[in-house]
Coordinates of C-alpha atoms and ligand atoms in Angstrom, one line a residue:
M263 CA -10.6 35.3 -3.7
A264 CA -10.4 31.5 -3.7
H265 CA -8.3 30.0 -6.5
F266 CA -9.0 26.3 -6.9
K267 CA -6.1 24.2 -8.1
R268 CA -5.8 20.5 -8.9
R269 CA -4.0 18.3 -6.4
K270 CA -0.4 17.5 -7.1
I271 CA 0.4 13.8 -6.6
A272 CA 4.0 12.6 -7.0
V273 CA 4.6 8.9 -7.8
I274 CA 8.2 7.9 -7.1
G275 CA 9.3 4.9 -9.2
A276 CA 8.0 4.8 -12.8
G277 CA 8.0 1.0 -13.0
F278 CA 5.0 -1.3 -13.2
T279 CA 3.2 -0.3 -10.0
G280 CA 4.1 3.4 -10.3
T281 CA 2.9 3.9 -13.9
T282 CA -0.3 1.8 -13.3
T283 CA -1.0 3.9 -10.3
A284 CA -0.4 7.1 -12.2
L285 CA -2.8 6.1 -14.9
M286 CA -5.6 5.1 -12.5
I287 CA -5.2 8.4 -10.6
A288 CA -5.5 10.4 -13.9
Q289 CA -8.5 8.3 -15.0
K290 CA -10.3 9.2 -11.7
E291 CA -9.1 12.8 -12.0
L292 CA -7.7 12.8 -8.5
G293 CA -5.0 15.3 -9.4
D294 CA -2.0 16.0 -11.7
V295 CA 0.7 13.4 -11.5
V296 CA 4.5 13.8 -11.5
L297 CA 6.3 10.5 -12.1
V298 CA 9.8 10.4 -10.8
D299 CA 12.6 7.8 -11.5
I300 CA 16.4 7.7 -11.4
P301 CA 18.3 9.7 -14.0
S302 CA 19.0 6.7 -16.2
M303 CA 15.3 6.0 -16.4
E304 CA 14.2 9.6 -16.9
K305 CA 13.5 9.2 -20.7
P306 CA 11.3 6.1 -20.3
A307 CA 9.5 7.9 -17.4
R308 CA 8.8 10.9 -19.6
G309 CA 7.7 8.6 -22.5
K310 CA 5.3 6.7 -20.3
A311 CA 3.9 9.9 -18.9
L312 CA 3.3 11.4 -22.3
D313 CA 1.7 8.1 -23.6
M314 CA -0.7 8.2 -20.6
L315 CA -1.4 11.9 -21.2
E316 CA -2.4 11.1 -24.7
A317 CA -5.0 8.6 -23.4
G318 CA -6.8 11.6 -21.8
P319 CA -8.7 12.8 -24.9
V320 CA -10.0 9.2 -25.6
Q321 CA -10.9 8.4 -22.0
K322 CA -12.1 11.9 -21.3
F323 CA -9.9 12.8 -18.3
D324 CA -8.1 16.1 -17.5
A325 CA -4.9 15.5 -15.6
A326 CA -1.4 16.6 -16.4
I327 CA 1.1 13.7 -16.2
T328 CA 4.8 14.4 -16.4
G329 CA 7.9 12.3 -16.1
T330 CA 11.2 13.5 -14.5
S331 CA 14.3 12.5 -12.5
D332 CA 14.4 15.9 -10.9
Y333 CA 13.0 15.8 -7.4
G334 CA 12.5 19.6 -7.5
D335 CA 9.5 18.8 -9.7
I336 CA 7.7 17.3 -6.8
E337 CA 7.8 20.6 -4.9
D338 CA 4.8 21.2 -2.7
A339 CA 3.1 17.9 -3.8
D340 CA 0.0 17.2 -1.7
M341 CA 0.6 13.5 -1.8
V342 CA 3.6 11.3 -2.5
I343 CA 3.3 7.6 -3.4
I344 CA 6.6 5.7 -3.1
T345 CA 6.9 2.6 -5.3
A346 CA 10.7 2.9 -5.9
G347 CA 12.6 -0.3 -5.3
I348 CA 13.3 -3.7 -6.6
P349 CA 10.6 -6.4 -6.8
R350 CA 11.3 -10.0 -5.7
K351 CA 12.0 -12.9 -8.0
P352 CA 10.3 -16.3 -7.8
G353 CA 11.4 -18.2 -4.7
M354 CA 12.4 -15.1 -2.8
S355 CA 10.7 -13.6 0.2
R356 CA 9.8 -9.9 0.3
D357 CA 12.2 -9.6 3.3
E358 CA 15.2 -10.4 1.1
L359 CA 14.7 -7.1 -0.6
V360 CA 15.4 -5.2 2.6
E361 CA 19.0 -4.2 2.1
T362 CA 18.6 -2.7 -1.4
N363 CA 15.2 -1.1 -0.8
A364 CA 16.1 0.4 2.5
G365 CA 18.9 2.4 0.8
I366 CA 16.5 3.5 -1.9
M367 CA 13.8 4.4 0.7
K368 CA 16.3 6.5 2.7
D369 CA 17.3 8.5 -0.4
V370 CA 13.7 9.0 -1.5
S371 CA 12.5 10.0 2.0
A372 CA 15.2 12.7 2.2
Q373 CA 14.0 14.2 -1.1
V374 CA 10.4 14.1 -0.1
K375 CA 11.2 15.8 3.2
K376 CA 13.1 18.5 1.3
Y377 CA 10.6 19.2 -1.4
A378 CA 7.2 18.2 -0.1
P379 CA 7.4 18.7 3.6
E380 CA 3.6 19.0 4.0
S381 CA 2.7 15.9 1.9
Y382 CA 0.9 12.7 2.9
I383 CA 3.1 9.7 2.0
L384 CA 1.8 6.3 0.9
I385 CA 4.4 3.6 0.7
L386 CA 4.3 0.4 -1.5
S387 CA 8.0 -0.7 -1.7
N388 CA 8.7 -4.0 -0.1
P389 CA 9.2 -5.3 2.6
V390 CA 6.5 -2.7 3.0
D391 CA 6.0 -2.7 6.8
A392 CA 9.7 -2.1 7.4
M393 CA 10.0 0.4 4.4
T394 CA 7.1 2.5 5.9
Y395 CA 9.0 2.5 9.3
T396 CA 12.1 3.6 7.5
C397 CA 10.3 6.5 5.7
F398 CA 8.7 7.5 9.0
K399 CA 12.0 7.7 10.8
E400 CA 13.9 9.4 7.9
T401 CA 11.3 12.1 7.2
G402 CA 10.3 12.7 10.8
F403 CA 6.7 13.4 9.5
P404 CA 3.8 12.8 11.9
K405 CA 2.5 9.2 11.9
N406 CA -0.8 10.1 10.4
R407 CA 1.0 11.3 7.2
V408 CA 3.2 8.2 6.7
I409 CA 1.1 5.2 5.7
G410 CA 1.8 1.8 4.1
Q411 CA -0.3 -0.1 1.7
S412 CA -0.8 -3.9 2.1
G413 CA -4.1 -4.6 3.7
V414 CA -6.3 -3.2 0.9
L415 CA -4.6 -5.5 -1.5
D416 CA -4.5 -8.6 0.8
T417 CA -8.2 -8.0 1.5
A418 CA -9.0 -7.7 -2.2
R419 CA -7.3 -11.0 -2.8
F420 CA -9.3 -12.7 0.0
N421 CA -12.5 -11.1 -1.4
T422 CA -11.8 -12.4 -4.9
F423 CA -11.3 -16.0 -3.7
V424 CA -14.4 -15.9 -1.5
A425 CA -16.6 -14.5 -4.2
Q426 CA -15.3 -17.1 -6.6
E427 CA -15.9 -19.9 -4.1
I428 CA -19.6 -19.0 -3.4
G429 CA -20.3 -17.7 -6.8
V430 CA -21.4 -14.1 -5.8
S431 CA -20.4 -10.6 -6.7
V432 CA -17.1 -9.3 -5.3
E433 CA -19.1 -6.2 -4.3
D434 CA -20.9 -8.2 -1.7
V435 CA -17.8 -9.6 0.0
T436 CA -16.2 -7.7 2.9
G437 CA -13.0 -9.4 4.1
F438 CA -10.7 -8.4 6.9
V439 CA -7.0 -9.0 6.9
L440 CA -4.7 -7.9 9.7
G441 CA -0.9 -8.0 10.3
G442 CA 2.3 -7.7 8.3
H443 CA 2.5 -8.1 4.5
G444 CA 4.1 -11.5 4.7
D445 CA 3.1 -15.1 4.6
S446 CA 2.0 -14.9 8.2
M447 CA -0.6 -12.2 7.6
V448 CA -3.9 -12.8 9.4
P449 CA -7.1 -13.0 7.4
L450 CA -9.8 -12.7 10.1
V451 CA -12.6 -14.9 8.9
R452 CA -14.8 -14.1 11.9
Y453 CA -14.9 -10.4 10.9
S454 CA -15.6 -11.2 7.3
N455 CA -19.0 -11.6 5.6
A456 CA -20.8 -11.8 2.3
G457 CA -23.9 -9.6 2.1
G458 CA -23.8 -9.5 5.9
I459 CA -23.8 -13.2 6.3
P460 CA -20.9 -14.6 8.3
L461 CA -18.6 -16.7 6.0
D462 CA -18.8 -19.9 8.1
K463 CA -22.5 -20.1 7.1
L464 CA -21.5 -20.1 3.4
I465 CA -18.1 -21.9 3.2
D466 CA -17.0 -25.1 5.0
E467 CA -14.0 -25.0 7.2
E468 CA -11.6 -26.9 4.9
R469 CA -12.4 -24.6 1.9
M470 CA -12.1 -21.6 4.1
E471 CA -8.7 -22.6 5.3
A472 CA -7.6 -23.1 1.7
I473 CA -8.7 -19.5 0.9
V474 CA -6.9 -18.1 3.9
E475 CA -3.7 -19.9 2.8
R476 CA -4.0 -18.7 -0.8
T477 CA -4.5 -15.2 0.4
R478 CA -1.4 -15.4 2.6
K479 CA 0.6 -16.5 -0.5
G480 CA -1.3 -14.3 -3.0
G481 CA 1.7 -12.1 -3.9
G482 CA 4.0 -15.2 -4.4
E483 CA 1.4 -16.9 -6.6
I484 CA 1.6 -13.9 -9.0
V485 CA 5.4 -13.7 -8.8
G486 CA 5.5 -17.3 -9.8
L487 CA 3.2 -16.9 -12.7
L488 CA 4.9 -13.7 -14.1
G489 CA 8.4 -15.2 -13.9
E490 CA 9.8 -11.6 -13.7
G491 CA 8.5 -8.8 -11.5
S492 CA 5.5 -8.8 -9.2
A493 CA 1.8 -7.8 -9.2
Y494 CA 0.8 -4.3 -10.2
Y495 CA -2.8 -4.0 -11.3
A496 CA -4.4 -4.8 -7.9
P497 CA -1.6 -3.1 -5.9
A498 CA -2.2 0.1 -8.0
A499 CA -5.9 -0.1 -7.5
S500 CA -5.4 -0.5 -3.8
L501 CA -3.1 2.6 -3.6
V502 CA -5.7 4.6 -5.5
Q503 CA -8.5 3.6 -3.1
M504 CA -6.3 5.0 -0.3
V505 CA -5.5 8.1 -2.2
E506 CA -9.1 8.8 -2.9
A507 CA -10.1 8.2 0.8
I508 CA -7.6 10.8 1.9
I509 CA -8.1 13.4 -0.9
K510 CA -11.9 13.3 -0.7
D511 CA -11.9 13.1 3.1
K512 CA -14.1 10.0 2.9
K513 CA -13.3 8.6 6.3
R514 CA -13.2 5.1 4.9
I515 CA -12.6 2.1 7.2
L516 CA -9.6 0.6 5.4
P517 CA -6.7 -1.5 6.5
S518 CA -3.4 0.6 6.6
I519 CA 0.1 -0.1 7.7
A520 CA 0.1 2.3 10.7
Y521 CA 2.5 3.3 13.4
L522 CA 1.5 1.7 16.6
E523 CA 2.1 3.1 20.1
G524 CA 0.4 0.5 22.2
E525 CA -2.6 -0.5 20.0
Y526 CA -3.1 -4.2 19.9
G527 CA -0.2 -4.4 22.5
Y528 CA 2.6 -3.3 20.1
K529 CA 4.9 -0.3 20.2
D530 CA 7.3 1.4 17.8
I531 CA 6.3 -0.8 14.9
Y532 CA 4.4 -0.3 11.6
L533 CA 1.8 -3.0 11.1
G534 CA -1.4 -3.6 9.1
V535 CA -4.5 -2.7 11.2
P536 CA -8.0 -1.3 10.5
T537 CA -7.9 2.4 10.3
I538 CA -10.1 5.4 9.4
L539 CA -8.6 7.1 6.4
G540 CA -9.7 10.6 5.7
G541 CA -8.5 14.2 5.0
N542 CA -6.0 13.9 7.9
G543 CA -4.5 10.6 6.7
I544 CA -4.8 7.9 9.3
E545 CA -7.3 9.6 11.6
S546 CA -7.5 6.6 14.0
V547 CA -6.7 3.0 14.5
I548 CA -9.7 0.8 15.2
E549 CA -9.0 -1.7 18.0
L550 CA -11.0 -4.9 18.0
P551 CA -11.2 -7.7 20.6
L552 CA -9.3 -10.7 19.3
R553 CA -9.7 -14.3 20.4
K554 CA -6.6 -16.1 21.7
E555 CA -5.8 -17.9 18.5
E556 CA -6.3 -14.7 16.5
K557 CA -4.0 -12.7 18.8
D558 CA -1.4 -15.5 18.7
A559 CA -1.5 -15.4 14.8
L560 CA -1.1 -11.5 14.9
D561 CA 1.8 -11.8 17.4
K562 CA 3.5 -14.2 15.0
S563 CA 3.0 -11.8 12.1
A564 CA 4.2 -8.8 14.2
A565 CA 7.3 -10.7 15.3
A566 CA 8.2 -11.4 11.6
V567 CA 7.9 -7.6 10.9
E568 CA 9.8 -6.7 14.1
K569 CA 12.7 -8.9 13.0
V570 CA 13.1 -7.0 9.8
I571 CA 12.7 -3.6 11.5
S572 CA 15.3 -4.5 14.1
S573 CA 17.8 -5.4 11.4
L574 CA 17.3 -1.8 10.1
K575 CA 17.2 0.0 13.4
K576 CA 21.0 0.1 13.9
K577 CA 21.3 1.9 10.5
L578 CA 18.4 4.4 10.9
Ligands
NAD199 N1 3.0 -3.4 -0.7 C1 2.5 -4.0 -1.7 O1 1.4 -4.5 -1.6 C2 3.3 -4.2 -3.0 C3 2.6 -4.6 -4.1 C4 3.3 -4.6 -5.3 C5 4.6 -4.3 -5.4 N2 5.2 -3.9 -4.2 C6 6.7 -3.5 -4.2 O2 6.8 -2.2 -4.9 C7 8.1 -2.1 -5.5 C8 8.0 -1.7 -6.9 O3 7.4 -2.7 -7.7 P1 7.3 -2.5 -9.3 O4 6.6 -3.7 -9.8 O5 6.8 -1.2 -9.6 O6 8.9 -2.6 -9.7 P2 9.6 -2.0 -11.0 O7 11.0 -2.6 -11.0 O8 8.7 -2.1 -12.2 O9 9.7 -0.4 -10.7 C9 10.5 0.1 -9.6 C10 11.0 1.4 -10.2 O10 11.7 2.1 -9.1 C11 12.7 2.9 -9.7 N3 13.7 3.4 -8.7 C12 14.7 2.7 -8.1 N4 15.4 3.5 -7.3 C13 14.7 4.7 -7.3 C14 15.0 6.0 -6.7 N5 16.0 6.2 -5.8 N6 14.2 7.0 -7.0 C15 13.1 6.9 -7.9 N7 12.9 5.7 -8.5 C16 13.7 4.6 -8.2 C17 13.3 1.9 -10.7 O11 14.2 2.5 -11.6 C18 12.1 1.3 -11.3 O12 11.6 2.0 -12.4 C19 8.8 -3.4 -5.2 O13 9.6 -3.3 -4.0 C20 7.6 -4.4 -5.0 O14 8.0 -5.5 -4.2 C21 4.6 -3.8 -3.0
LMR200 O1 4.5 -10.3 -3.7 C1 5.2 -9.4 -3.9 O2 6.4 -9.4 -3.9 C2 4.6 -8.1 -4.4 C3 3.5 -7.6 -3.5 O3 3.9 -7.5 -2.2 C4 2.2 -8.5 -3.6 O4 1.7 -8.9 -2.6 O5 1.8 -8.6 -4.8

């Protein structure tokens, strides 16, 4: 007889992005959440989990949320979201986090491989393209189950700025951002629209270029304003959209950091591309024809990611 159970979703790193993601998952009743942090942070992780749990009766959600430092508690998780790692400080690039966060990513990946070998992994820790590559190599999981988040967030930023510029609902704006999660990411204006209307019919070239530039530097803008730490509300919302696409087998067209084996002309790299996200994780990568200037911009972004990955390859 069938016995239905809630999904088990592990969130590694009980900091700003991890806890915000956990709360949003619970609010949407996507599954029970296990929040994991290092032993010295176990008590705060348990405290935050309990606090969120107690929001359930008010907000009317049923989801168990627990905090722990014991990786045994993620056993047989259906999905693992990795947010463990340090954020950048004002003036730093994400790539400067690579040494510290690669060490953390290796440790976490080994634990996920041991305790949740069938899980789908979503990675947030920066520099996220290279961290997703690290997790892929360390776990040996198939590429459809190791997925990085950046494009949903970068597109959300682009959509926000476009909607503000033309004074319309964010719901009507569909942006499109390709490439690595760095300042050379590639917002593709030609494939973006508002209510189906191409953006060049609504926004002049100079204003559009300013929006593209602001999108590229969107993470840094928030790092500068916060003074300490980096963005977490929109990153968490972006992760949750990807979790939902997979758990509900929605087959959404969303940008993911995917392992490429020849798509767009790149091999053995993780990079942001349009994908179909469904019950099997990344079910396919959508390849689009690019104009020369678009492909040049993507090449530049891929080269920046490749440089960070190469620095890690010797140690993987
Ligand atoms: N890809 C993106 O779009 C995106 C967006 C936002 C943040 N980020 C990145 O996500 C990471 C986390 O950001 P944050 O704001 O949550 O930082 P944070 O400092 O608030 O939280 C990170 C947590 O990870 C924990 N941690 C460290 N090592 C661990 C380990 N081995 N196991 C379990 N937990 C461990 C820390 O104790 C801390 O609680 C950063 O690297 C940040 O740059 C990426
Ligand atoms: O900017 C950062 O360092 C965090 C994250 O990658 C973001 O884009 O908000």
